[in-house]
PDB file of N, CA and C in Angstrom:
ATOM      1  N   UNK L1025       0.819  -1.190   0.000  1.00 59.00           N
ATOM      2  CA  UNK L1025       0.000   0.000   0.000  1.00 59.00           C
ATOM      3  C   UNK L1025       0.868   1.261   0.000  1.00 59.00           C
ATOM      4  N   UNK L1026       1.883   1.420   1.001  1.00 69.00           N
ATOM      5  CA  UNK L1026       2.635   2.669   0.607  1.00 69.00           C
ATOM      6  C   UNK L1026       3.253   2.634  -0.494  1.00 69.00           C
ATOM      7  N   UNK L1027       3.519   1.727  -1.459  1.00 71.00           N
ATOM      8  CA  UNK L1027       4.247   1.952  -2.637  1.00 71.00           C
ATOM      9  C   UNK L1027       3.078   2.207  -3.576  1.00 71.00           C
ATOM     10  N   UNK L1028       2.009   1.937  -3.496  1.00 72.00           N
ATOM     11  CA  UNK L1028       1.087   2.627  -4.164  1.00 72.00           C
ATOM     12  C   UNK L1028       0.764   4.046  -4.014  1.00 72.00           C
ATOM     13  N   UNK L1029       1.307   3.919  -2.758  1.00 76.00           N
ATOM     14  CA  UNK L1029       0.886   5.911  -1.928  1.00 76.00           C
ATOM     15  C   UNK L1029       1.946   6.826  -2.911  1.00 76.00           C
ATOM     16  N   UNK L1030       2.851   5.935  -2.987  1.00 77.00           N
ATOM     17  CA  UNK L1030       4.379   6.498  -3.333  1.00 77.00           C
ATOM     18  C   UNK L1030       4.234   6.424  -5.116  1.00 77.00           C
ATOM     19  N   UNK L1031       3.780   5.865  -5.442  1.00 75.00           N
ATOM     20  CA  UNK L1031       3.651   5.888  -6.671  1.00 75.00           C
ATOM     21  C   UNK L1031       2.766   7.016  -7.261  1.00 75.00           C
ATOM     22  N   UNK L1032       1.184   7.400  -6.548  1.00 76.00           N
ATOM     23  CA  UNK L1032       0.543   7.886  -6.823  1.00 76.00           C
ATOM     24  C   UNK L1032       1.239   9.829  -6.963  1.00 76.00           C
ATOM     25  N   UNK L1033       1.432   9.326  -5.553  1.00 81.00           N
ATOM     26  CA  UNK L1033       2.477  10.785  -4.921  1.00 81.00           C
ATOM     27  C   UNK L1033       3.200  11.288  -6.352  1.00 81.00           C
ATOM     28  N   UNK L1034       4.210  10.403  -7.238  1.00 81.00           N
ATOM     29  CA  UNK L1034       4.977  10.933  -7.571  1.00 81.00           C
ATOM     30  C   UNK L1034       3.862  11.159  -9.096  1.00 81.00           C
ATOM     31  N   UNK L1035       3.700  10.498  -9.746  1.00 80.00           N
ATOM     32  CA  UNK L1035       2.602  10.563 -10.807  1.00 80.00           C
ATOM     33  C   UNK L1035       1.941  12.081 -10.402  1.00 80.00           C
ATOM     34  N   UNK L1036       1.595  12.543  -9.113  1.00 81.00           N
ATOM     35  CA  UNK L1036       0.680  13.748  -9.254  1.00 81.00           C
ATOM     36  C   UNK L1036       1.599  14.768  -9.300  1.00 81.00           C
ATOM     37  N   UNK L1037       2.579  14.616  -8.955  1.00 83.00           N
ATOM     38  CA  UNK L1037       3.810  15.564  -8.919  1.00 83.00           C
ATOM     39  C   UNK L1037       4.411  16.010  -9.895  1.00 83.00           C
ATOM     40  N   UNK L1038       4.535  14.464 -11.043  1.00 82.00           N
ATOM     41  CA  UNK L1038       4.913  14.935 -12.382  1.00 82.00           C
ATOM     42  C   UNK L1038       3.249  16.225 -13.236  1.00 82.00           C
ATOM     43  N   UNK L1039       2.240  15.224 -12.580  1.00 81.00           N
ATOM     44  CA  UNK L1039       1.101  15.886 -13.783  1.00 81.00           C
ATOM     45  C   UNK L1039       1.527  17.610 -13.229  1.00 81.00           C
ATOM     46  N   UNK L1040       1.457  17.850 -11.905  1.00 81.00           N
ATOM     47  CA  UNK L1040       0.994  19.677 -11.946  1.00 81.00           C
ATOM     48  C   UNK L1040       2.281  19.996 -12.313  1.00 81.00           C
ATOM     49  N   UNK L1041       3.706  19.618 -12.239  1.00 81.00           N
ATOM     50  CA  UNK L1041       5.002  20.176 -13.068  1.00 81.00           C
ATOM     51  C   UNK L1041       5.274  20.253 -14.367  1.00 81.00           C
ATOM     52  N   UNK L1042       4.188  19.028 -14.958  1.00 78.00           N
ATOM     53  CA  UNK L1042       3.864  19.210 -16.627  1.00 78.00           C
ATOM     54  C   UNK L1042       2.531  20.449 -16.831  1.00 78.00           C
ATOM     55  N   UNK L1043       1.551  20.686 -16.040  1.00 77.00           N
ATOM     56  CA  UNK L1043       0.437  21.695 -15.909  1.00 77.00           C
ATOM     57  C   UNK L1043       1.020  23.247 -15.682  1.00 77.00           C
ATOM     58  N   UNK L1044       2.323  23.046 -14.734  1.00 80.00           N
ATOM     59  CA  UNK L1044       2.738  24.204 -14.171  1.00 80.00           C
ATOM     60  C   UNK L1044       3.480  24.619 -15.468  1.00 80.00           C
ATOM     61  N   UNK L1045       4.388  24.051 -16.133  1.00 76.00           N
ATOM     62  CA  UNK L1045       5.285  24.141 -17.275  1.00 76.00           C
ATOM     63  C   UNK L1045       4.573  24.829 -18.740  1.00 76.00           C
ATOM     64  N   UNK L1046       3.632  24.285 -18.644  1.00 73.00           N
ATOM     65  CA  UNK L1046       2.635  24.416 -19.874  1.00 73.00           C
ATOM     66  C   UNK L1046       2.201  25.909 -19.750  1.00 73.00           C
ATOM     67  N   UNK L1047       1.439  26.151 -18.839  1.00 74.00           N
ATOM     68  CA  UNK L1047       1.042  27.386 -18.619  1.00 74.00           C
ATOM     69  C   UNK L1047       2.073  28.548 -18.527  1.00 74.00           C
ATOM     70  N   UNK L1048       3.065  28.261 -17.873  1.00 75.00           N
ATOM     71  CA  UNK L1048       4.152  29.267 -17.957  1.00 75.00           C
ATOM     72  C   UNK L1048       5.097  29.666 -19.148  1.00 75.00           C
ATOM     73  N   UNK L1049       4.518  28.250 -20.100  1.00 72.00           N
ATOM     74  CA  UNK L1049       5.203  28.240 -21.929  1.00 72.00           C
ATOM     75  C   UNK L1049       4.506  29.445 -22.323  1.00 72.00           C
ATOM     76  N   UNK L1050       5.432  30.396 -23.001  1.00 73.00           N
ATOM     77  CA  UNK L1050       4.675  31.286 -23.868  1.00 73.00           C
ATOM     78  C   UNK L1050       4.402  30.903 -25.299  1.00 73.00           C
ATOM     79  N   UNK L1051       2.594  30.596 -25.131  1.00 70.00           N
ATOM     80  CA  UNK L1051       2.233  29.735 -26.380  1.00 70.00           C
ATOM     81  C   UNK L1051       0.626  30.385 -26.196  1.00 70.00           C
ATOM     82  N   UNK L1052       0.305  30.031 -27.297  1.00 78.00           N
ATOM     83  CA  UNK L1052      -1.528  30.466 -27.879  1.00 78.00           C
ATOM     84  C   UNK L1052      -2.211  30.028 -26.797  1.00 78.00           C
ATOM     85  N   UNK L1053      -3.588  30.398 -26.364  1.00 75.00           N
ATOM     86  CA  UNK L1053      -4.304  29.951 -25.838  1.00 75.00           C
ATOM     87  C   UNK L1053      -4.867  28.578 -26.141  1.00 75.00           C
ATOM     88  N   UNK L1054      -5.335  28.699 -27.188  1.00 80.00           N
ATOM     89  CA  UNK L1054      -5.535  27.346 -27.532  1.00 80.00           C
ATOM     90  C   UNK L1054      -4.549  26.100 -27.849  1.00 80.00           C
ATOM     91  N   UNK L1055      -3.296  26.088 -28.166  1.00 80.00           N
ATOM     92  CA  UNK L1055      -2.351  25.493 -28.099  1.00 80.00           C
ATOM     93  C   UNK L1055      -1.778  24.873 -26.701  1.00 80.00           C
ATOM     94  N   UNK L1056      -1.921  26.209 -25.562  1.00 75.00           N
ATOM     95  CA  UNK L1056      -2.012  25.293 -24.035  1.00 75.00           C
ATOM     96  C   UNK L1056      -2.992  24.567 -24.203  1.00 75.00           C
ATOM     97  N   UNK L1057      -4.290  24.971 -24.066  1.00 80.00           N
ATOM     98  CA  UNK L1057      -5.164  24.029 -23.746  1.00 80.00           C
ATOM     99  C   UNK L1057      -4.963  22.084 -24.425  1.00 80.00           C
ATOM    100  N   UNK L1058      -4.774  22.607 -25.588  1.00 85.00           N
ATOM    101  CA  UNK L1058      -4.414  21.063 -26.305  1.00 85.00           C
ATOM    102  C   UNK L1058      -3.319  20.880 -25.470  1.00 85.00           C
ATOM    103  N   UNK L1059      -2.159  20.927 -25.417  1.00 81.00           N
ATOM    104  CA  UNK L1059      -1.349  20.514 -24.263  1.00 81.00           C
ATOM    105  C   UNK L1059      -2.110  20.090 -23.155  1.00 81.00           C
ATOM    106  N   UNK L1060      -2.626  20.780 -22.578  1.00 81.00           N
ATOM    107  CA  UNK L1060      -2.839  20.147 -20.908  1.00 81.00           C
ATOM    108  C   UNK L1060      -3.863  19.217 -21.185  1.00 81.00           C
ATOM    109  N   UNK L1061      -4.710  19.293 -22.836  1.00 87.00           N
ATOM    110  CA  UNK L1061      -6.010  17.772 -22.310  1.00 87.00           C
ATOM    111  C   UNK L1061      -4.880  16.509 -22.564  1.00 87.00           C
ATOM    112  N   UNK L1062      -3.849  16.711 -23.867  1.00 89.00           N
ATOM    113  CA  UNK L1062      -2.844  15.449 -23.895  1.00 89.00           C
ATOM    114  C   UNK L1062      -2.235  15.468 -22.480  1.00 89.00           C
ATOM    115  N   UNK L1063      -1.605  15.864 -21.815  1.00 84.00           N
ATOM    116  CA  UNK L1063      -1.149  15.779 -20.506  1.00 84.00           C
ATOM    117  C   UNK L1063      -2.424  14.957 -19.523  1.00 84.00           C
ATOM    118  N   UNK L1064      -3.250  15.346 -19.250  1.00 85.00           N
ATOM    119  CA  UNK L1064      -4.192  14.957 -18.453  1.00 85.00           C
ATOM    120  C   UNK L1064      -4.843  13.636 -19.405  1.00 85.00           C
ATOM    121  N   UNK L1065      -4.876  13.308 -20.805  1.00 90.00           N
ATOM    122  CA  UNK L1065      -5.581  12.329 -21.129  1.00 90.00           C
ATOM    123  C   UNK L1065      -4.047  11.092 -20.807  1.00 90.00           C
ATOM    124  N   UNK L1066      -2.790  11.594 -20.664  1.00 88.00           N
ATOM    125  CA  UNK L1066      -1.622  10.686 -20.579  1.00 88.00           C
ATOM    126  C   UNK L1066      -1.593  10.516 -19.164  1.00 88.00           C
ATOM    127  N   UNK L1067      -2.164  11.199 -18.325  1.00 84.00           N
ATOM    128  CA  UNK L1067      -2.092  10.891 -17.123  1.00 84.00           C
ATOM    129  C   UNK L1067      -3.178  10.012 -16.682  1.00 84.00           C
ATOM    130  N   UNK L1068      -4.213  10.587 -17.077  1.00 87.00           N
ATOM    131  CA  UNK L1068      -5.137   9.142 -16.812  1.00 87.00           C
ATOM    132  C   UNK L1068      -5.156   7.594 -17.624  1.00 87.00           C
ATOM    133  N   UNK L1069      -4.302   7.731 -18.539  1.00 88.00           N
ATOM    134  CA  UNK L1069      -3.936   6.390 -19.381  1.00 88.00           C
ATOM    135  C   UNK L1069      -2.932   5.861 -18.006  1.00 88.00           C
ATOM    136  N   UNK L1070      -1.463   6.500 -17.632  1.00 85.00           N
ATOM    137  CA  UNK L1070      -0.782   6.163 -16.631  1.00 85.00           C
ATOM    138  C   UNK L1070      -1.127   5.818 -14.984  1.00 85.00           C
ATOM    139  N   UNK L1071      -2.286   6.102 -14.745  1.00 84.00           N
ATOM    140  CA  UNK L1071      -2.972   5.708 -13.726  1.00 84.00           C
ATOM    141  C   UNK L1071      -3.647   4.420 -13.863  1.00 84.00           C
ATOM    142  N   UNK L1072      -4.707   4.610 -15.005  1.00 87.00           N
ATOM    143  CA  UNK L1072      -5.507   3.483 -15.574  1.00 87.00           C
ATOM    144  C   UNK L1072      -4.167   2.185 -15.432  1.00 87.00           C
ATOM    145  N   UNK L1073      -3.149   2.009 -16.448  1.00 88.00           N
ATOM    146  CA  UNK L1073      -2.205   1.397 -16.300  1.00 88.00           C
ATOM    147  C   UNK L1073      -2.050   0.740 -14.720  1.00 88.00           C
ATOM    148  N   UNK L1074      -1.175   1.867 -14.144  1.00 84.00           N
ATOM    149  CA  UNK L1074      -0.952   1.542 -12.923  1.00 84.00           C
ATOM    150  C   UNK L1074      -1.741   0.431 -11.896  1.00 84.00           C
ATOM    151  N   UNK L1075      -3.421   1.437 -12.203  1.00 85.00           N
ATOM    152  CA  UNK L1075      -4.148   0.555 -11.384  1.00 85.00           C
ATOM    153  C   UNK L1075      -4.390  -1.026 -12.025  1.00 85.00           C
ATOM    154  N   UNK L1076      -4.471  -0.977 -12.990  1.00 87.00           N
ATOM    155  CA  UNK L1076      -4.225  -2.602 -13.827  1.00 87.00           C
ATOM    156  C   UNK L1076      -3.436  -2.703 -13.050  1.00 87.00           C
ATOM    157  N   UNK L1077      -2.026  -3.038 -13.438  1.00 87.00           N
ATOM    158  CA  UNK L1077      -1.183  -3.652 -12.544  1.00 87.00           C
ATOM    159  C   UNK L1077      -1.207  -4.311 -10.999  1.00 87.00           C
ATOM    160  N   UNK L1078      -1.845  -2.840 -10.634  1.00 87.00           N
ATOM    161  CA  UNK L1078      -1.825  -3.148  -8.827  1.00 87.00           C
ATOM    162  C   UNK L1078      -3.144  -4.242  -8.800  1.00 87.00           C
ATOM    163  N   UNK L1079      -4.270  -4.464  -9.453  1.00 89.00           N
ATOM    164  CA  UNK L1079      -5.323  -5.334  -9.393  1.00 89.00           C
ATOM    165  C   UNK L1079      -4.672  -6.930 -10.082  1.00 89.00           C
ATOM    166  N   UNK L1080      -3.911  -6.948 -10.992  1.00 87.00           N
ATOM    167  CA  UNK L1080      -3.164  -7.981 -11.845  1.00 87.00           C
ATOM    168  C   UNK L1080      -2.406  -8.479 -10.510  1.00 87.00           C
ATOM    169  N   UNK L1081      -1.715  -7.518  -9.883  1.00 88.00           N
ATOM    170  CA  UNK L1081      -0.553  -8.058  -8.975  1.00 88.00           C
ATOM    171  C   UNK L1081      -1.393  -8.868  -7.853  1.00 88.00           C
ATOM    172  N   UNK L1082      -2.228  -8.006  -7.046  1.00 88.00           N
ATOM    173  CA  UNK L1082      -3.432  -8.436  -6.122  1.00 88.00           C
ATOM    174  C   UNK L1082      -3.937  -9.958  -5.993  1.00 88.00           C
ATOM    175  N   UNK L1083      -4.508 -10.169  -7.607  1.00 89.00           N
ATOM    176  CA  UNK L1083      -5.201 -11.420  -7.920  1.00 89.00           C
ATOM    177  C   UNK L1083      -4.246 -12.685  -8.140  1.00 89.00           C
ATOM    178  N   UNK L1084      -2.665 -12.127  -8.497  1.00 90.00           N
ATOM    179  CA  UNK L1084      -1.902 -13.152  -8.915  1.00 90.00           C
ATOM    180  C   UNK L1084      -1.293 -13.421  -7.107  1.00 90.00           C
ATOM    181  N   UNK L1085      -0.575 -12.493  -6.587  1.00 89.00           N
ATOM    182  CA  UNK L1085      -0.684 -13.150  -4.870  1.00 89.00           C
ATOM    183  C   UNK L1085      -2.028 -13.956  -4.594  1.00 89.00           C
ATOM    184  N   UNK L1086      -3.352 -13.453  -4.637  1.00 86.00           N
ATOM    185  CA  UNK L1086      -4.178 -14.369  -3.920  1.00 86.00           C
ATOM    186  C   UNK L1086      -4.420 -15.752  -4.249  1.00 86.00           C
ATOM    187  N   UNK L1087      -4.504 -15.667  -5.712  1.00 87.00           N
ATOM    188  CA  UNK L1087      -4.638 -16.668  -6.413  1.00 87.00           C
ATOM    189  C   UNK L1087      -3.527 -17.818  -5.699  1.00 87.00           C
ATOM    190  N   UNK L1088      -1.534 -17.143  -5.311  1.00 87.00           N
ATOM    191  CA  UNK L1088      -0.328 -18.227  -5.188  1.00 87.00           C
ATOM    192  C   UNK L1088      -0.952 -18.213  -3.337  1.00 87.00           C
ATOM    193  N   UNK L1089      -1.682 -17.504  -2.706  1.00 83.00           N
ATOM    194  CA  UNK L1089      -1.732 -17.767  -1.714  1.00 83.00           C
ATOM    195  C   UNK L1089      -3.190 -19.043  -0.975  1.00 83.00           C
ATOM    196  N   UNK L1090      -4.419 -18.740  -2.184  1.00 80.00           N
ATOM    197  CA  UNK L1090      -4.802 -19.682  -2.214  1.00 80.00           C
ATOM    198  C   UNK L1090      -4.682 -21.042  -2.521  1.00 80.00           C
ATOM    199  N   UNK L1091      -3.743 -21.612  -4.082  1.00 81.00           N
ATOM    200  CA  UNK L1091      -3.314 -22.540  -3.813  1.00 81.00           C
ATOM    201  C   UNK L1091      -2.534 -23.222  -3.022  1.00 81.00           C
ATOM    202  N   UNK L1092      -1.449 -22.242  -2.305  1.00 78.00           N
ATOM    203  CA  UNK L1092      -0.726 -22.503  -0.942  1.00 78.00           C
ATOM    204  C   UNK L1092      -1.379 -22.926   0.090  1.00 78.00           C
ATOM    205  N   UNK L1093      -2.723 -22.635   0.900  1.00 79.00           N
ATOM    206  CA  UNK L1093      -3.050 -23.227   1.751  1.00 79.00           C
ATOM    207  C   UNK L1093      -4.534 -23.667   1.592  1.00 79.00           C
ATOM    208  N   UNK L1094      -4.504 -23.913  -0.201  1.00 73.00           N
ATOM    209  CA  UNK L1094      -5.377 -24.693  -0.466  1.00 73.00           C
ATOM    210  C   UNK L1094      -5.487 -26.283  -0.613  1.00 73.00           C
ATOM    211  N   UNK L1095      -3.585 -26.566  -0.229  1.00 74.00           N
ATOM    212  CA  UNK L1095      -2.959 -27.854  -0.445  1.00 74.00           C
ATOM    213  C   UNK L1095      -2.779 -27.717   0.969  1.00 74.00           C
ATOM    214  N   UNK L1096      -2.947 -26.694   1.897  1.00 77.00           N
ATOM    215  CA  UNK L1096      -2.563 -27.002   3.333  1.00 77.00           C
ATOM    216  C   UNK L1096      -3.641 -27.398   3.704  1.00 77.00           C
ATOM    217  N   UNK L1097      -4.573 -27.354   3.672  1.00 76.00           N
ATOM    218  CA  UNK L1097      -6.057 -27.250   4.249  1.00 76.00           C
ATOM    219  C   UNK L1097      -6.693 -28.956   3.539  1.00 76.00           C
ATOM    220  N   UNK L1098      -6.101 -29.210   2.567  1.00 79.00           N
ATOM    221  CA  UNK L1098      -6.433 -31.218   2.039  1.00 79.00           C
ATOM    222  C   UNK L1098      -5.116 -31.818   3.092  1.00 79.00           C
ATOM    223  N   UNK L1099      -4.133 -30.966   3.225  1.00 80.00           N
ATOM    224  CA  UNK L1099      -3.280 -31.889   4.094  1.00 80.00           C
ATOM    225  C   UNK L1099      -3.892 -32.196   5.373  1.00 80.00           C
ATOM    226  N   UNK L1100      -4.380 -30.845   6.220  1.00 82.00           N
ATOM    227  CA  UNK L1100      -4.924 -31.001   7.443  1.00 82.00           C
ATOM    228  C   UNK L1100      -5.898 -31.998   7.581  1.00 82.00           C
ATOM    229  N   UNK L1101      -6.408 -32.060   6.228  1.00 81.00           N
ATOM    230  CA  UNK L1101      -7.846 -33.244   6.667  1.00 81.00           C
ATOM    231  C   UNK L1101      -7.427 -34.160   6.825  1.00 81.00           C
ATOM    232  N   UNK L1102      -6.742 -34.394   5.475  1.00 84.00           N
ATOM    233  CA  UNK L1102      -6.254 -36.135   5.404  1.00 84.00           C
ATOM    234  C   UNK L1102      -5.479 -36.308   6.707  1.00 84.00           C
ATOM    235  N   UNK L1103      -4.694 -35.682   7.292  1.00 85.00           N
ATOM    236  CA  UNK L1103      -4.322 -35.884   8.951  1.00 85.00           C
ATOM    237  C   UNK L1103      -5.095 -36.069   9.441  1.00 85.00           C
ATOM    238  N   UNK L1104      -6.671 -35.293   9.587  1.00 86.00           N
ATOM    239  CA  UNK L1104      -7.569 -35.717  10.691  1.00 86.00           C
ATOM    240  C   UNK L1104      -8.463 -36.708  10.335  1.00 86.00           C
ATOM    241  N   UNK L1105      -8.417 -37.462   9.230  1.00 86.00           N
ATOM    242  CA  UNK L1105      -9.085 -38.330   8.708  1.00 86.00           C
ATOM    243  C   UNK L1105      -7.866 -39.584   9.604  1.00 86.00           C
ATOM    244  N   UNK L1106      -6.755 -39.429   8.967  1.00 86.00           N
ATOM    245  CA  UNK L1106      -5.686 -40.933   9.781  1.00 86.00           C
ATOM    246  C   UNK L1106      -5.808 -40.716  11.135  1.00 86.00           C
ATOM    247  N   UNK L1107      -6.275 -39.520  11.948  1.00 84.00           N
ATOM    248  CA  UNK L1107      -5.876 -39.461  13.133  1.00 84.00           C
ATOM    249  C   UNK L1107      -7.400 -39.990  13.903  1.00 84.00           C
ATOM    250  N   UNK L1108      -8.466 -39.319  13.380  1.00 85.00           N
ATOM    251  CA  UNK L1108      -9.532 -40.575  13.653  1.00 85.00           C
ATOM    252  C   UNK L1108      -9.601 -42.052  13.633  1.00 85.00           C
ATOM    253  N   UNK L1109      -9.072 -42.248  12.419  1.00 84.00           N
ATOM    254  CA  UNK L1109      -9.200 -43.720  12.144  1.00 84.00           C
ATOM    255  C   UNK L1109      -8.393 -44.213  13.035  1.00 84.00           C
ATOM    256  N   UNK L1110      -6.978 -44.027  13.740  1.00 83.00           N
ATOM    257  CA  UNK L1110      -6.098 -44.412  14.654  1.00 83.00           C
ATOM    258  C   UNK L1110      -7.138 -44.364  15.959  1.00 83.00           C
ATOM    259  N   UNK L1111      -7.649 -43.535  16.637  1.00 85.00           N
ATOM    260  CA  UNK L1111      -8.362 -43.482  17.494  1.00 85.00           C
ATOM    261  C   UNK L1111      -9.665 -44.491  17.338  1.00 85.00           C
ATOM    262  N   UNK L1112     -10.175 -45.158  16.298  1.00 80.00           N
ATOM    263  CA  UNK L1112     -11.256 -45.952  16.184  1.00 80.00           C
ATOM    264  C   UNK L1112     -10.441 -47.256  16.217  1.00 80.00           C
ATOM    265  N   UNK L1113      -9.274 -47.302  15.633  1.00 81.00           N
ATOM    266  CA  UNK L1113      -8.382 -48.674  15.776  1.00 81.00           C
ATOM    267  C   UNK L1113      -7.891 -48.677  17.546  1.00 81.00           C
ATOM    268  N   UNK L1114      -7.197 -47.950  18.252  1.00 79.00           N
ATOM    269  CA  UNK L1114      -7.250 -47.698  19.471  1.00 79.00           C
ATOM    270  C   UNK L1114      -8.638 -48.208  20.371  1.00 79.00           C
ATOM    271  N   UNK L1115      -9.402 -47.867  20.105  1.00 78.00           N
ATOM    272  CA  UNK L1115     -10.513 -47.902  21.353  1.00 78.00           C
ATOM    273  C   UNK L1115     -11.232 -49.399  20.621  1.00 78.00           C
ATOM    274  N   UNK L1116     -10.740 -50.195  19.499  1.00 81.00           N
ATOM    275  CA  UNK L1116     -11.337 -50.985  19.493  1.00 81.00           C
ATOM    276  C   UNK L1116     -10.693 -51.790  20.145  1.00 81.00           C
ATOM    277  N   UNK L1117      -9.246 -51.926  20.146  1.00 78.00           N
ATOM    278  CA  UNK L1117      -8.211 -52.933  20.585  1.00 78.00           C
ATOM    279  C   UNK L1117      -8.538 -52.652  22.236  1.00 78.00           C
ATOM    280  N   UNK L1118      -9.022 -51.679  22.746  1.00 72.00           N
ATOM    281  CA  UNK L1118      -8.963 -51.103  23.756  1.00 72.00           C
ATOM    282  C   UNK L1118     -10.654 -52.444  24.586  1.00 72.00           C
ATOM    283  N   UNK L1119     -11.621 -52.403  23.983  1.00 64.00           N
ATOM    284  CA  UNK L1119     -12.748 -52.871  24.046  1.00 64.00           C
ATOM    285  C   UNK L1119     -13.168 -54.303  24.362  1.00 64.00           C
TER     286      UNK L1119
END
């Protein structure tokens, strides 16, 4: 999560230093403006991006963490499956 904080952080830092830059260019009115919608339509492509990633990354951990103790969780049974059956062999010998 903070490297997302940190990521975001710097992404907004570049957009208003590309916003701040633009405006201070001595250029047409309308010529900024086209500048800052490409700036702002490249910044929301680079976010969009970003957040892909961080959802791609998300699903691919859960996904390696579910099969991880999705093979732990058939191990545990099959233990408590032998560990019953030992206890039914026990209390019969026991009887």
């Amino acid at each position: 999560m903070k490297s997302n904080k940190a990521l975001l952080g710097v992404v907004a830092g570049l957009a208003a230093g590309a916003v701040i830059g633009i405006l201070l260019a001595p250029d047409k009115g309308e010529n900024t403006r086209k500048k800052i919608a490409k700036k702002a339509e490249d910044l929301k492509d680079n976010l969009k991006e970003g957040y892909d990633d961080t959802i791609n990354s998300l699903e691919q951990k859960y996904k390696e963490l579910q099969e991880k103790y999705g093979s732990l969780s058939e191990d545990i049974d099959e233990k408590i499956k032998e560990g019953k059956s030992k206890i039914k062999e026990e209390l019969t010998k026991v009887q």
